[in-house]
Amino acid sequence: MHKWYEDRECSEGVVIGGQVCLVRNISGYSFESRMDPQDQEELREKVFEAVREEESRLGLYFEERDLSDLSGCSRTSLIGRLAIPPLMLGTSEKVGLLLTPDEAVSILVNGTEHICIQVSCPGKHISQAYETAQRVDDALNAHLAYAFSDRYGYLTASPLYTGTGLMASYLLHLPYLERSSLTGTYSKELARFGFTLRGHFHGSSSAPGQIYRIKNSRTLGMSEIELIASLERLTDQISSSEEKTRSERDKDQEEIETDQTYRAYGLLKYARELDFDETLEYLSYVRSGCQNHIWDCSGDMDIFSLMIGMQDAVLISGHGEEEEGEKADVRRARYIRRLLPGLEA
Amino acid sequence: MLCDRCHENEAVVSIVEITDGKEQTLNLCRECAAKSASKGITVMHLPGSSFLGDILAGMLGLDAAEEEKEPVDRGEDLKKNNIVCPTCGRTYDEFMKYGTFGCPDCYKTFSFLLDGYMKKVQESSQHAGKHPRFSGETVHIPDIELADSGKGDKSSGQEGPIAITVDRDSSIEELKAALKRAVDREEYEDAARIRDMIRACEGETGNA
């Protein structure tokens, strides 16, 4: 099944894709840290039932995903594939997850909050993602009353989500801003507007693969529409700045980068061991190769999906790549070799 | 990584301090962060550390530590520390420690500190967005009014000013309970105000 992050739009342009989360709690229950397992199970059943009844009206069909594995590998894999926001996953055994086959819409139950609805979209279409999230939100609300106050909005265990309960973000590829040391400056500027800009992957550098996420840090005091509009506006500014920095390279710089891009491709295509950080670095060059018209991006150069797929947990659980006693770096190299499209030199 | 100040505890917070117009980034443990008296402070959560709420609660504690404690304030503090949410049992101390609420009613229980807290965490304390499409308000948080006591010289003043925790939109049961509390405390002005609210409520529903 084609996943949302395998869409072509994720490999074109600065904006890879967007995600919208809505955090909700059901009235009549304490928050997660004060719930006993029977209540959690009861709540999960109620939410699942509500979803089942609304599926055909929503036009969205969910599969239940088992998160009970003790090694945590399937959980890490789902987080790596962007199906669950990492901060929302708690420690409850009664956690439940409903996921559409393309993994674009997920409903997490009994995480750190009762319900977290997440909708992902390729490219710069966060308004559409928000519309879908709203429909799911309203559909659940038709069966379950949310804990809500006129004064503080949707009530959540963590005051970081109180109010709209909305977290909206875009994933961005910013190699040129990073190389010009401008990402730190933007980060500080964005903080004034209530947004953060942070590296998405966790590795030895602050932003492996130059993949960043811009996200709102405040959820109370503004409407959802304002929040989304601010995100779009700020993302446009960063995106333009990235494009401008790229276009201002001189010819020498261009030649050096072309060479680096081809070297990166060569290593990816032929190395027998690839570690996490270097793989992302090379994939970042190859993705830039498309923007710089070094090679043709028609169809095959699905770089972002490789960035997702090459993570340790995702490799093991998603792609059947596991072999007994094999090193992760060897497995990763084999995965990349298999999927990286050929080039006419 | 270890704290830049004490070199003993694990650093959980990255702080940008501005001293004499110069910026300095320090990685501090929670205790040293709480002691840091800088006003121009930007706090960032270090990756790998936990309890962001802990740090936020610590930030609120920051300001409290800077104020001089009057005897009346200490009375208020004791009151705060004894506050427990009747629905889920979360105490004020637990809230300050974990930075999270135990249940929706905690927003009512701790409403006296919420406006200030929300303004620190979210820079606003009033929801301006969507309301649930199919359900309404499930927890009503009244506006806190400090009764104009003018009773600083009374012996019962050691309890501090008494807040009215109900307003026009509270339920009849809440209003009647508040009326009883006000009468027990001999706060007859507050009692009269609450009685008028009850009358207005009953007048609307046509009850005698």
Coordinates of N, CA and C in Angstrom, one line a residue, chain A residues 43-53 64 95-98 107 109 140:
Chain A
L43 N -12.7 3.5 27.8 CA -12.6 4.7 26.9 C -12.2 4.3 25.5
R44 N -11.2 3.4 25.4 CA -10.7 2.9 24.1 C -11.8 2.3 23.3
E45 N -12.6 1.4 24.0 CA -13.7 0.7 23.3 C -14.7 1.8 22.8
K46 N -15.0 2.8 23.6 CA -16.0 3.8 23.2 C -15.5 4.5 22.0
V47 N -14.2 4.9 22.0 CA -13.6 5.6 20.8 C -13.7 4.8 19.6
F48 N -13.2 3.5 19.7 CA -13.2 2.6 18.6 C -14.6 2.4 18.0
E49 N -15.6 2.3 18.9 CA -16.9 2.1 18.4 C -17.4 3.3 17.7
A50 N -17.1 4.5 18.2 CA -17.5 5.7 17.5 C -16.9 5.8 16.1
V51 N -15.6 5.4 16.0 CA -15.0 5.5 14.7 C -15.6 4.5 13.8
R52 N -15.9 3.3 14.2 CA -16.5 2.3 13.4 C -17.8 2.8 12.8
E53 N -18.6 3.5 13.7 CA -19.9 3.9 13.2 C -19.8 5.0 12.2
E64 N -6.9 -1.5 13.1 CA -6.4 -1.4 14.4 C -4.9 -1.9 14.4
V95 N -3.1 1.4 25.5 CA -3.0 2.3 24.3 C -3.6 1.6 23.1
G96 N -4.2 2.4 22.3 CA -4.8 1.9 21.1 C -4.5 2.8 19.9
L97 N -4.4 2.2 18.7 CA -4.1 3.0 17.5 C -5.0 2.5 16.4
L98 N -5.6 3.5 15.7 CA -6.3 3.2 14.5 C -5.6 4.0 13.4
I107 N -5.5 7.7 14.8 CA -6.2 8.1 16.0 C -5.5 7.3 17.1
V109 N -5.3 6.4 21.0 CA -6.1 6.5 22.2 C -5.3 6.0 23.4
L140 N -16.2 12.1 16.0 CA -16.0 11.5 17.3 C -16.9 12.3 18.3

